[in-house]
mmCIF file with all atom_site columns, C-alpha atoms in Angstrom:
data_model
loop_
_atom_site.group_PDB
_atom_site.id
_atom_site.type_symbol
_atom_site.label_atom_id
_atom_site.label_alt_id
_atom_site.label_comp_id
_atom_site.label_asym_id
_atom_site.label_entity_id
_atom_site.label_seq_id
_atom_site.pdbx_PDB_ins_code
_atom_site.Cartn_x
_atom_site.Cartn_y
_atom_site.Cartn_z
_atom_site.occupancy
_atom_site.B_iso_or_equiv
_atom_site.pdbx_formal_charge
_atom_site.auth_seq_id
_atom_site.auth_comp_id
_atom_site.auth_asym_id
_atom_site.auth_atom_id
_atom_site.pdbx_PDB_model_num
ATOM 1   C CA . UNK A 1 1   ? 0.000   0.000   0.000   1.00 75.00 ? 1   UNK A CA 1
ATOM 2   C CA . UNK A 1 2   ? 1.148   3.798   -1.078  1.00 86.00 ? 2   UNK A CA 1
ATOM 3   C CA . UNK A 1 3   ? 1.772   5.851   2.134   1.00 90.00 ? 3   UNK A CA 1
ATOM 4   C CA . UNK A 1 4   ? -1.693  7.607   2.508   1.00 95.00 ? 4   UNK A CA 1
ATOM 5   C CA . UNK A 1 5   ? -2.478  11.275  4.168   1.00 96.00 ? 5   UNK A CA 1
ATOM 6   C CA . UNK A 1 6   ? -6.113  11.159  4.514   1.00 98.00 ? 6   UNK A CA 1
ATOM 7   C CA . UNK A 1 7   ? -8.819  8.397   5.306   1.00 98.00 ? 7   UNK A CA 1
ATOM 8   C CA . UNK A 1 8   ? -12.713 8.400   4.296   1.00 98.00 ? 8   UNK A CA 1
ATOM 9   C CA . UNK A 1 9   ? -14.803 6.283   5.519   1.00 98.00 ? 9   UNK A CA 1
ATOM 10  C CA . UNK A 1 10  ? -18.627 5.011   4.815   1.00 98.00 ? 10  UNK A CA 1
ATOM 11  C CA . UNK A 1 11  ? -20.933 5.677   7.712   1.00 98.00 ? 11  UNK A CA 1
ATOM 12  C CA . UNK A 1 12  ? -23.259 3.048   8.262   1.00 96.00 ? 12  UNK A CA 1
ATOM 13  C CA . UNK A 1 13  ? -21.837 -0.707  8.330   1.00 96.00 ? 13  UNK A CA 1
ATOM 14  C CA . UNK A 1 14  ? -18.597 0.936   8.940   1.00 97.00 ? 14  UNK A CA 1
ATOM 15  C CA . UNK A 1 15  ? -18.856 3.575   11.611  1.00 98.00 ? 15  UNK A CA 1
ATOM 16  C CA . UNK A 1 16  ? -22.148 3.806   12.561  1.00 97.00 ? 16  UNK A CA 1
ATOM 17  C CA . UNK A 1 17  ? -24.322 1.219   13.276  1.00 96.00 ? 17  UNK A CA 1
ATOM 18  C CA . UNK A 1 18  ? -28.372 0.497   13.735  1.00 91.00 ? 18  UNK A CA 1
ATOM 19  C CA . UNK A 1 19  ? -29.882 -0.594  16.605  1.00 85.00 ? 19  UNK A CA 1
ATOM 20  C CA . UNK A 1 20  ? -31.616 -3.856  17.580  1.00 66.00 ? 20  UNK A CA 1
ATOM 21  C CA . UNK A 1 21  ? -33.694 -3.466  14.395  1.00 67.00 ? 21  UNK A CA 1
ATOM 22  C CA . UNK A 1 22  ? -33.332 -1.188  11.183  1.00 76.00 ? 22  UNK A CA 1
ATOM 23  C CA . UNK A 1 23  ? -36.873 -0.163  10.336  1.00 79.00 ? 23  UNK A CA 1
ATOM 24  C CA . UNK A 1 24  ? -35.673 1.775   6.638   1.00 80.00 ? 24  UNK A CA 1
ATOM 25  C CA . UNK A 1 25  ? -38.748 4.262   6.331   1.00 85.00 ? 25  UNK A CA 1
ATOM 26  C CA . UNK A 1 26  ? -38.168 4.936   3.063   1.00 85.00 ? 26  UNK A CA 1
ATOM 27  C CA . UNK A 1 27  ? -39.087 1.136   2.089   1.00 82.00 ? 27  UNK A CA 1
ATOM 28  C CA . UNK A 1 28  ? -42.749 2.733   2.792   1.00 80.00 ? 28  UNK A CA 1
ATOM 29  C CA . UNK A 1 29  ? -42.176 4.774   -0.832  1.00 80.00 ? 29  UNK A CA 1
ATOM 30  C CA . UNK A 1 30  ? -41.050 1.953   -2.710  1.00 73.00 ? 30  UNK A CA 1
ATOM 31  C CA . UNK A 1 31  ? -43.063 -0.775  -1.707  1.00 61.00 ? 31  UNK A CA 1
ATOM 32  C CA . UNK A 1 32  ? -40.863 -3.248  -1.455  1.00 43.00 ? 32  UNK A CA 1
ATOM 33  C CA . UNK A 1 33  ? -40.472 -3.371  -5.186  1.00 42.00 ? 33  UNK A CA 1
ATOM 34  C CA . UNK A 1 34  ? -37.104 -0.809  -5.382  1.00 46.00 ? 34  UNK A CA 1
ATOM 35  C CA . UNK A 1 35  ? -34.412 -0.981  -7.462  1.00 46.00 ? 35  UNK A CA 1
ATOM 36  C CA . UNK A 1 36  ? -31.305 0.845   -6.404  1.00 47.00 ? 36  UNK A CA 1
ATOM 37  C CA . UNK A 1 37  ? -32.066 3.174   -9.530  1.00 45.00 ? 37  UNK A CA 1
ATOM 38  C CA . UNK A 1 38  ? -35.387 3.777   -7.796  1.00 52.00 ? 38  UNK A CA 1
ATOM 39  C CA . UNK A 1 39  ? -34.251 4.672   -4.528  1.00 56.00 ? 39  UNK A CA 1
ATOM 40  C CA . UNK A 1 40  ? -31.470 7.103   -6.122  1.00 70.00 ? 40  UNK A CA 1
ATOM 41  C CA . UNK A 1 41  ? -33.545 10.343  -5.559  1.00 87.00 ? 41  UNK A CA 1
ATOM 42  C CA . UNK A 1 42  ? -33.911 9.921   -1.790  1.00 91.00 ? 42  UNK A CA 1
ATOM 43  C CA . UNK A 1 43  ? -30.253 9.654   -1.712  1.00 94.00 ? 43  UNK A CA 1
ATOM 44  C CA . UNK A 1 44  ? -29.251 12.479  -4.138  1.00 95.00 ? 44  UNK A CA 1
ATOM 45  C CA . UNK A 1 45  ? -31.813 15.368  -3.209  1.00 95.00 ? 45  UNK A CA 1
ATOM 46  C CA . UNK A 1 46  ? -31.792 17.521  -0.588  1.00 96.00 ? 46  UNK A CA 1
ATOM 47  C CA . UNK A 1 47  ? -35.023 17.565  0.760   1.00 95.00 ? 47  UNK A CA 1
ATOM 48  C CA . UNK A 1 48  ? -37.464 15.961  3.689   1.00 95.00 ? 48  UNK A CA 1
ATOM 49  C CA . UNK A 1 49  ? -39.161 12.684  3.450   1.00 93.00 ? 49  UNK A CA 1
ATOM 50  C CA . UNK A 1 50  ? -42.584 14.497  3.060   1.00 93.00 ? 50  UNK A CA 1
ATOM 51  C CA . UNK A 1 51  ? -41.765 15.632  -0.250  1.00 94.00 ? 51  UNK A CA 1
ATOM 52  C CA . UNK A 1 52  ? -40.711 12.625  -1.909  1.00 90.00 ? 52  UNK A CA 1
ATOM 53  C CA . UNK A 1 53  ? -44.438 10.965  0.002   1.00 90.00 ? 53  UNK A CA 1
ATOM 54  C CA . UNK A 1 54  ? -46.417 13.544  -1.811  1.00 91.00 ? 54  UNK A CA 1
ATOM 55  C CA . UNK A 1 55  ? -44.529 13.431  -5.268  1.00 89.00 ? 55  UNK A CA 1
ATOM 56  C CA . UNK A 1 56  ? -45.526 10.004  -5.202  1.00 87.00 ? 56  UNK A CA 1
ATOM 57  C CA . UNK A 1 57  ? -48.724 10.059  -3.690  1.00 89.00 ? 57  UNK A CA 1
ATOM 58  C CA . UNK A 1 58  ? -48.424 8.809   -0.551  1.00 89.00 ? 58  UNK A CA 1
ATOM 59  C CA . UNK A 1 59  ? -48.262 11.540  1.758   1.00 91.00 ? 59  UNK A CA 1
ATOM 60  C CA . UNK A 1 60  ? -50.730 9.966   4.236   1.00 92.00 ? 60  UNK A CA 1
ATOM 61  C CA . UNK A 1 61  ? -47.764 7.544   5.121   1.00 90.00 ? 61  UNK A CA 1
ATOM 62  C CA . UNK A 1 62  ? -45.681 10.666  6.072   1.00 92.00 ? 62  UNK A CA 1
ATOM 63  C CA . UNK A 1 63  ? -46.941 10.676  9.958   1.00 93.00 ? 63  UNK A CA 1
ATOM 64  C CA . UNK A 1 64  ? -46.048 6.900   10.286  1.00 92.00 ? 64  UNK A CA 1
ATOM 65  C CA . UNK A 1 65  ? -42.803 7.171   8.508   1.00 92.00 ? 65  UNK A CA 1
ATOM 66  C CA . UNK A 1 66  ? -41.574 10.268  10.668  1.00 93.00 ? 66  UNK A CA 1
ATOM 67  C CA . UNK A 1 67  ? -41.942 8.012   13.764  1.00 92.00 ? 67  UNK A CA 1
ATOM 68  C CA . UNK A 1 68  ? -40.297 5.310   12.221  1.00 92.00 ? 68  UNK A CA 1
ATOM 69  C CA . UNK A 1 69  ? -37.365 8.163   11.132  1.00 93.00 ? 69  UNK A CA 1
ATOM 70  C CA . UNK A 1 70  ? -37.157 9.193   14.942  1.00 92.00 ? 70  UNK A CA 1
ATOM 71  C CA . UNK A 1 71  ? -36.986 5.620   16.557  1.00 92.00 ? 71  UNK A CA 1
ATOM 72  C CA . UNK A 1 72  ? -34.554 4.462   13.815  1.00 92.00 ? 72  UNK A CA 1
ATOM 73  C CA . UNK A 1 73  ? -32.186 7.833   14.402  1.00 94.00 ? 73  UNK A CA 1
ATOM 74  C CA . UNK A 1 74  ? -32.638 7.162   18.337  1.00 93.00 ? 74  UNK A CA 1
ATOM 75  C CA . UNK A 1 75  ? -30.852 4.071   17.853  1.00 93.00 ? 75  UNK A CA 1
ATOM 76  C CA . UNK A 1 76  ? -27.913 4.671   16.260  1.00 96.00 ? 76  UNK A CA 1
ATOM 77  C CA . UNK A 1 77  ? -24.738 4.413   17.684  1.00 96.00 ? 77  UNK A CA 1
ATOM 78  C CA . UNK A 1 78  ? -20.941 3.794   16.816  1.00 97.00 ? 78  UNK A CA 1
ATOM 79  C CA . UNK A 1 79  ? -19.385 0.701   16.564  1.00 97.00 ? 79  UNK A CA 1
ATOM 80  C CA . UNK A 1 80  ? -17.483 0.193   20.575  1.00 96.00 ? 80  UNK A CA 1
ATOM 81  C CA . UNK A 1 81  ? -13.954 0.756   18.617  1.00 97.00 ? 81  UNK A CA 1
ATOM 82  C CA . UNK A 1 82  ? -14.801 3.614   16.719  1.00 97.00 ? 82  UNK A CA 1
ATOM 83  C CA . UNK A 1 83  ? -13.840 6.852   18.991  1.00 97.00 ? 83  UNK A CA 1
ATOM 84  C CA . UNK A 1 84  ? -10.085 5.220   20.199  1.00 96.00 ? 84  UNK A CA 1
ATOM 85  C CA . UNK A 1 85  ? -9.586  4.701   16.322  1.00 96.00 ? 85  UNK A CA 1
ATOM 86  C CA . UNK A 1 86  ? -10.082 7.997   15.024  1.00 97.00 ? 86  UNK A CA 1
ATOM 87  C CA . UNK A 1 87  ? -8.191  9.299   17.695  1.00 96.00 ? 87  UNK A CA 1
ATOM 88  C CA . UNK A 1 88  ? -5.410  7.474   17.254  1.00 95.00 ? 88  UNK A CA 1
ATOM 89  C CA . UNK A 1 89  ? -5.787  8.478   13.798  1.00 95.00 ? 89  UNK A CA 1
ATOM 90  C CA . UNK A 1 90  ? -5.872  12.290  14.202  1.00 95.00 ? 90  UNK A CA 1
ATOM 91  C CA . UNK A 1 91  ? -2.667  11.361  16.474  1.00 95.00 ? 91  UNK A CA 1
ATOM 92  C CA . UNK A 1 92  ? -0.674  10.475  13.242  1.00 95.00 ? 92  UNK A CA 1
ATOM 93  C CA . UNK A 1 93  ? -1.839  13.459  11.380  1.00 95.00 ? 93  UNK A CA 1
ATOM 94  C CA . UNK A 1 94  ? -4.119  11.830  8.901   1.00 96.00 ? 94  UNK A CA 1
ATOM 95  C CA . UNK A 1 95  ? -7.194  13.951  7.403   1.00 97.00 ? 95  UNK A CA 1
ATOM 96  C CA . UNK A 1 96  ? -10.523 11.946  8.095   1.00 98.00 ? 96  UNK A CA 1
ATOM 97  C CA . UNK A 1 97  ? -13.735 12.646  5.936   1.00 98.00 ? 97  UNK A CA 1
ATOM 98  C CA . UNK A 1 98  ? -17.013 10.405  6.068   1.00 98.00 ? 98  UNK A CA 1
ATOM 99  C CA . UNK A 1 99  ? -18.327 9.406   2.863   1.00 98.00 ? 99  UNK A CA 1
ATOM 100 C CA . UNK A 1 100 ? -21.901 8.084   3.004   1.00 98.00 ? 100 UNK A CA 1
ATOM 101 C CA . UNK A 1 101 ? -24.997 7.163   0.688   1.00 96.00 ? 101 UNK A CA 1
ATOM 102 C CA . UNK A 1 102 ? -27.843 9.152   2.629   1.00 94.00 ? 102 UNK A CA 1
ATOM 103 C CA . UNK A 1 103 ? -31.216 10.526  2.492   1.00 95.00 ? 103 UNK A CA 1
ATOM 104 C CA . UNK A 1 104 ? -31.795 13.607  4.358   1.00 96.00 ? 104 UNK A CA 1
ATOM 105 C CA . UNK A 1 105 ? -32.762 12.802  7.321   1.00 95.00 ? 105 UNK A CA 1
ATOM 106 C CA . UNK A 1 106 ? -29.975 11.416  8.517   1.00 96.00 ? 106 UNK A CA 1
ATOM 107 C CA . UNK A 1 107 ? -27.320 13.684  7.580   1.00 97.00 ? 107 UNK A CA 1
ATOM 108 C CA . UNK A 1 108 ? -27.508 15.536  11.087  1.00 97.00 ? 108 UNK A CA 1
ATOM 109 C CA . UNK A 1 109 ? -27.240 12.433  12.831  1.00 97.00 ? 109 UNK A CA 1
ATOM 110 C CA . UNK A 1 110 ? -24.148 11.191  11.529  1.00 98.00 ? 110 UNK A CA 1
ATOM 111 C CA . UNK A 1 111 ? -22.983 14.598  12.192  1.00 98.00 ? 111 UNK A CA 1
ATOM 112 C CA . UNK A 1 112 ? -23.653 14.727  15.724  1.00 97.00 ? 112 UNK A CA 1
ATOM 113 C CA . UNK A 1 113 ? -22.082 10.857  16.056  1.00 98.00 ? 113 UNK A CA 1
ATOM 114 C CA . UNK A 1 114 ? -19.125 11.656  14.307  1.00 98.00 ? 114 UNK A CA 1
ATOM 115 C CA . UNK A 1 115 ? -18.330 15.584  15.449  1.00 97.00 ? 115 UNK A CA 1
ATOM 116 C CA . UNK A 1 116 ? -14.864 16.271  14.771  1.00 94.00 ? 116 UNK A CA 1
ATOM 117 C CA . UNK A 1 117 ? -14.184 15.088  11.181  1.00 98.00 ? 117 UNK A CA 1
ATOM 118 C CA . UNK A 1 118 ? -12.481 17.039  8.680   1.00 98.00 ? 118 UNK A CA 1
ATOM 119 C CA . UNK A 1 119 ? -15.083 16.666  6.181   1.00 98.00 ? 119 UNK A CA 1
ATOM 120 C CA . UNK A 1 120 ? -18.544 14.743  6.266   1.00 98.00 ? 120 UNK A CA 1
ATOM 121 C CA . UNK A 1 121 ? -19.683 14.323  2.623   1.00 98.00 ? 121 UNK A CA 1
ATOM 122 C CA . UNK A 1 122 ? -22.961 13.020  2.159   1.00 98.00 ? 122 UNK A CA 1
ATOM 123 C CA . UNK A 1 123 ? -25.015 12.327  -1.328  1.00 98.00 ? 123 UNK A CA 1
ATOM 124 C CA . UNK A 1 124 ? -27.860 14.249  -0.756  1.00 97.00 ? 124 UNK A CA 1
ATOM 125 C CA . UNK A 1 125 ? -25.820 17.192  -0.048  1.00 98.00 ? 125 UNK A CA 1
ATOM 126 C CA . UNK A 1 126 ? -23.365 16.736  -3.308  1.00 97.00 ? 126 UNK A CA 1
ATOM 127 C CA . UNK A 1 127 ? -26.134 15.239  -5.278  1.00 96.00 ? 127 UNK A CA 1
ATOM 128 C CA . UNK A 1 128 ? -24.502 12.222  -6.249  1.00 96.00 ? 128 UNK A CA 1
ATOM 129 C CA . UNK A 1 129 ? -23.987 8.579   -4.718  1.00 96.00 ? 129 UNK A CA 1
ATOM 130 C CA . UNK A 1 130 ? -21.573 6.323   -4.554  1.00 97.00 ? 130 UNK A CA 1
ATOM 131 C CA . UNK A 1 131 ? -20.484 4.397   -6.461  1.00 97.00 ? 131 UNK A CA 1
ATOM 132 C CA . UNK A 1 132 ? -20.384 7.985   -9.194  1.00 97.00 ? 132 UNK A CA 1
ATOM 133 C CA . UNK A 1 133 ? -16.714 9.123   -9.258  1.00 98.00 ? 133 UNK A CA 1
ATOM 134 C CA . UNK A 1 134 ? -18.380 12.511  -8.283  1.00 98.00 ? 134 UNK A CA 1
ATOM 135 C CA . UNK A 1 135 ? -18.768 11.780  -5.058  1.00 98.00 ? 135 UNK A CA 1
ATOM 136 C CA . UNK A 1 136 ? -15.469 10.689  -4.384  1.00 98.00 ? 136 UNK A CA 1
ATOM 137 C CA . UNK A 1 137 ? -14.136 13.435  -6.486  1.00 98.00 ? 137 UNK A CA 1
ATOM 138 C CA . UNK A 1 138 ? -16.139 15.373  -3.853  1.00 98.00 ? 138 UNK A CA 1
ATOM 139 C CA . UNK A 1 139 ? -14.332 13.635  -0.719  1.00 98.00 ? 139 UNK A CA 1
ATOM 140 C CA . UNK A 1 140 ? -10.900 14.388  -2.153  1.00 98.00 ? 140 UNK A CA 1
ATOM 141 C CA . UNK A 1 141 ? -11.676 18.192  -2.831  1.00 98.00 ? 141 UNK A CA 1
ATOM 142 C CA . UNK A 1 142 ? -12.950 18.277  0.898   1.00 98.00 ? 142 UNK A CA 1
ATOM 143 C CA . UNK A 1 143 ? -9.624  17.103  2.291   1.00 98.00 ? 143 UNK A CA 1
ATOM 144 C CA . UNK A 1 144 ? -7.653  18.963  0.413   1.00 98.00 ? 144 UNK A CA 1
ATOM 145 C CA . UNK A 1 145 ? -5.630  15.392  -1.022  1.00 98.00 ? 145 UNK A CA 1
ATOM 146 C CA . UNK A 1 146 ? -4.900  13.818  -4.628  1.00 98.00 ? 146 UNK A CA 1
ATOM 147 C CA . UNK A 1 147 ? -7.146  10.734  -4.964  1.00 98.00 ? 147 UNK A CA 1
ATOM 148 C CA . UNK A 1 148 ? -3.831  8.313   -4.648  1.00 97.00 ? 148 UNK A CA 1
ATOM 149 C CA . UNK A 1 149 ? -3.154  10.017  -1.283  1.00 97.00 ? 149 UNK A CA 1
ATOM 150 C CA . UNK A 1 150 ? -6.810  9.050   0.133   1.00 98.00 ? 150 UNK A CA 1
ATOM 151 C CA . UNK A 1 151 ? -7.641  5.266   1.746   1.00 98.00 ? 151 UNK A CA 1
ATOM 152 C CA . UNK A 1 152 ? -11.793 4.708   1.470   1.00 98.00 ? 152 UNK A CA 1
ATOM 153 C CA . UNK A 1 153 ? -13.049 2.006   4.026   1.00 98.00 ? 153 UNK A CA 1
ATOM 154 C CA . UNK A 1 154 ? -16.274 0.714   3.863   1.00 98.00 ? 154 UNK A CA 1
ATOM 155 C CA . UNK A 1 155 ? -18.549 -2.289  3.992   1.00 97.00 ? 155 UNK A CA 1
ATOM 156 C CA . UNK A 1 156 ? -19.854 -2.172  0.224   1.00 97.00 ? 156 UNK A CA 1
ATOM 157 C CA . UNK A 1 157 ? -17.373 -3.703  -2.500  1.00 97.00 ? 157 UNK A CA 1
ATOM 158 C CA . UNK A 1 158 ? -18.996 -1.771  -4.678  1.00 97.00 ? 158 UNK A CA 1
ATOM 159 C CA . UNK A 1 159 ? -19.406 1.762   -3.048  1.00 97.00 ? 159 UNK A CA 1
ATOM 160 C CA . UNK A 1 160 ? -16.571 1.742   -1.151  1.00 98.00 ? 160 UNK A CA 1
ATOM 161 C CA . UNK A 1 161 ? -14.011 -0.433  -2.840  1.00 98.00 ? 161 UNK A CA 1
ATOM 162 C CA . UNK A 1 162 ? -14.449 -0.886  -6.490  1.00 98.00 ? 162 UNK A CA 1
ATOM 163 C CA . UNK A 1 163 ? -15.828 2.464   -6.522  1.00 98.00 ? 163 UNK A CA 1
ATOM 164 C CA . UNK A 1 164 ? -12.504 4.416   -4.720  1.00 98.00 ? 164 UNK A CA 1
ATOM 165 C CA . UNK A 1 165 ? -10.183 2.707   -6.748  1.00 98.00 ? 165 UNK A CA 1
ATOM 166 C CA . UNK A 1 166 ? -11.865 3.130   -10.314 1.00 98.00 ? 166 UNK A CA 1
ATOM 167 C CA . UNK A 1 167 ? -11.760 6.793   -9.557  1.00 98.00 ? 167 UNK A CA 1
ATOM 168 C CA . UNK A 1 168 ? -8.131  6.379   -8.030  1.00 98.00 ? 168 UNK A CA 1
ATOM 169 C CA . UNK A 1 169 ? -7.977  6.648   -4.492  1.00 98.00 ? 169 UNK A CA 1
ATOM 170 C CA . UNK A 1 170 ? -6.689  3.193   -2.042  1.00 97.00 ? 170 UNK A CA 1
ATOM 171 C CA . UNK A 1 171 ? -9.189  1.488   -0.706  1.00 98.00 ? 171 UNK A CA 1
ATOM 172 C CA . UNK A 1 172 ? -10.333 -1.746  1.644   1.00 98.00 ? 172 UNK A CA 1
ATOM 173 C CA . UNK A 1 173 ? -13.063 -3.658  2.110   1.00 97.00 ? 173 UNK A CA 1
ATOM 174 C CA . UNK A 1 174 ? -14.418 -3.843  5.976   1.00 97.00 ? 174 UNK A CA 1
ATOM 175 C CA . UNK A 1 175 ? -15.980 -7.112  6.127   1.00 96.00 ? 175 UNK A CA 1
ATOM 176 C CA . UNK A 1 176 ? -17.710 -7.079  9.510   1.00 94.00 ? 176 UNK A CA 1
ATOM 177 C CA . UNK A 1 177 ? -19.900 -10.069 8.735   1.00 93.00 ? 177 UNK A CA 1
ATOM 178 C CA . UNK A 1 178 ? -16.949 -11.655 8.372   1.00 95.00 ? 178 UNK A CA 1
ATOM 179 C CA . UNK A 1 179 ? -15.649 -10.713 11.628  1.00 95.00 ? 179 UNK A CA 1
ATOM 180 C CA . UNK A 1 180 ? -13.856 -7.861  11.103  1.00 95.00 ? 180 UNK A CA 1
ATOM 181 C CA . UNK A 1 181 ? -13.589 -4.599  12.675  1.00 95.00 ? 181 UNK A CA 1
ATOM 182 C CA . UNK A 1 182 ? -12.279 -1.108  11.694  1.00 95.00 ? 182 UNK A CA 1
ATOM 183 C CA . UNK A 1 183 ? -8.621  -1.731  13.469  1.00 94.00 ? 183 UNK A CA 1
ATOM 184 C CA . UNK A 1 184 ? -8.803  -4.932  10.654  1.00 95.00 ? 184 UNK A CA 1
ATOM 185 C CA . UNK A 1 185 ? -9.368  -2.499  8.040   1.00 95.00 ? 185 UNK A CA 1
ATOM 186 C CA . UNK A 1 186 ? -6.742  0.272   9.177   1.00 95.00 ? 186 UNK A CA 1
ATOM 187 C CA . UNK A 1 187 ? -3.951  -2.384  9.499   1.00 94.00 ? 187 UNK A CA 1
ATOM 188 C CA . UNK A 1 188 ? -0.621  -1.035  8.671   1.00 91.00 ? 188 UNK A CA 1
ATOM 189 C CA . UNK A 1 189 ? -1.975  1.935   8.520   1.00 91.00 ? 189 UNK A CA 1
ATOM 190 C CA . UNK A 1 190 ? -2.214  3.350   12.896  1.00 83.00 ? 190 UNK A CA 1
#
């Protein structure tokens, strides 16, 4: 591995994880029938739950879905070796960004989780999702690095492997079904 200066890192899977049961609200839009192409808008637009209910005509789901959005957000937490790892990674001087596929609703709670980052780029703010090299050309621009001088982490071989290195930045893949755990992923690295 290339000596890297900065480290992003997908959110949920990764850093941040659900409680005893993820409820995903915005199944309620999709009906169970969703694509990832379908699903795209509520993670590339900037805007509330209630407005993608009433663009598709279910806005009398919106009460339900907020409560579900509130008891979901109320359980999140960080994975137990989270906080000692990204402090031992601001100890070596490394830039840290999160990188995460989002609707906007939870945007301020991966803020308030994760506080002292360098950068926390989220789709529905840049308007693109990962796996689009926008997005990671987005990361890079927020930390200030070259691509090459970036290592992405996250749980999706797709999003957060395949995806970082087509656009040229490091990357590993954090299998934590597998077992693994963020120190796995940051090996030779802190």
């Amino acid at each position: 591995m290339r000596p890297v200066s900065a480290i992003a890192f997908d959110a949920f899977g990764t850093l941040i994880q659900y409680g005893a049961r993820r409820i995903n609200p915005y199944l309620r839009l999709v009906d169970g029938t969703s694509t990832n192409g379908e699903r795209l808008p509520f993670l590339t637009r900037n805007v509330p739950v209630e407005v993608f209910a009433e663009e598709l005509g279910v806005g009398h789901l919106t009460h339900v879905m907020r409560r579900e959005l509130e008891d979901e957000l109320a359980s999140l937490q960080l994975y137990p070796e989270v906080e000692l790892t990204l402090r031992k990674l601001r100890a070596t001087g490394k830039r840290i960004a999160v990188c995460s596929n989002l609707a906007y609703e939870y945007g301020p709670a991966v803020r308030r989780l994760l506080p002292d980052l360098d950068a926390h780029v989220l789709s529905f703010e840049v308007g693109a999702a990962k796996p689009e090299p926008a997005i990671y050309e987005a990361v890079c621009h927020a930390l200030g690095k070259r691509p090459r001088d970036v290592l992405f982490i996250g749980d999706s071989k797709r999003c957060d492997f395949d995806g970082p290195q087509a656009f040229g930045m490091q990357a590993r893949w954090l299998d934590r079904r597998g077992g693994q755990s963020l120190v796995d992923a940051l090996k030779g690295v802190i």
